[in-house]
Amino acid sequence: MFQEERMQHILEYLQVNKRISVEEICKLYNVSRDTARRDLVNLEKKGLIVRTHGGAILPPTHERIKPYKERLHFDVEEKHKIAKVAASLIKEGDTVILDTSTTVQACAELMEDINCNVITNSINVADVLSAKVNVNTILLGGKLNQEHRFLYGHNTINMLSNYFADKAFLGALAITKNGIFVADDEDAAVMQSIIKQSKETIVLADHTKFSNTAAFRVCSLSEIDIIITDKSPNEGFIKTLKENGVNLIIAK
């Protein structure tokens, strides 16, 4: 097993078990203690773990999630490539749901001004779509998350139950063999409802999300139809996606 693949497995183990020891890494992946320590050092340099005495844990989520306005200016080129492909999937007459991620906002910016219905709980997405005269935009109500500019709670979920979409476009903070993860439990709850109310679920995520971690699980991989990303994950993960019926699209 190559180091990058092993590091991905370590992150997935932490996602489920919250902590891992050097001894466990040695046993799970048949490597020496020195190799296990090097893996943890590399993961810590990337900000993906916190090393502890004899092992590692996941870092506190709140230290790693930037405010929405800041995230708009990160990985702009990758977001644009992914969003352009996603926007091309929205057709005349579609009813779609767009969630609160910055990559999904880029999709809203790039989609054509065509006759379609868009449902969203994102203030930013609704604002972008207000300039598209042919798009019928429905902004869900609920409690406002001021930092990340989305609406959530039981009112949001109740409103969602009145709609059924052809396609849902979601962001993700982490994609692992255990599913799709985000940093906020309220965001995850709304996303779970979005999936239930949609015929097809499409996740927009750059390649770093395949080596990332997050606290709150949205769904299993089998509940996702398409993942659009900018670079291919490792072969092992591609196999996992195929086994779960996920179609992987690499934006060029």
C-alpha angles and dihedrals in degrees: 000000000000120000095249091051092047091050089052090052090050090053091049090050090052090049089062103029101031094219139041133192129217088244091055091051090051093051097041097048103023095239135135124263090250091055091047091051092049090053090053092047090053092047091049092051088056090051092242098119142020113230117228133185102296098355146000146275134197115272119250106277096223091062092059105042114087121207115271095253091053093047090056088071098049125093091356095164093051092046091050093053093048093043093050091057091045093049090053089062093062108093137188110285095017124140108213138174119219119195131207106275123119091236090054088050088055088053089054090051093051100041117107121257094251136145103276142119121248123190118192144161092203119103091201094051091049089050092051092049093049087079092057105083097193096050114093103215123199115191112200118226128229142102116332123239097206098194097051097027101232135124121235146159137077093312091056092048092046091053091049090057089067092063138062120196135203091217138011122202115204137177125218137201093204137014117195137154086271093059143258120336136190135184100243127062094208091051089050092052092054092045090053089055091047090056092050091052096049134080093209129025120206122186121204113202136146120233094265090070089071090065097037135098134216136173107235126061117219101181146323122274090251089066091060121085102186137014117196115197140155100237132028119255119229121294093255092057093044087057090050090052092051091049088055094047095249117151110217118210119190111206111222 
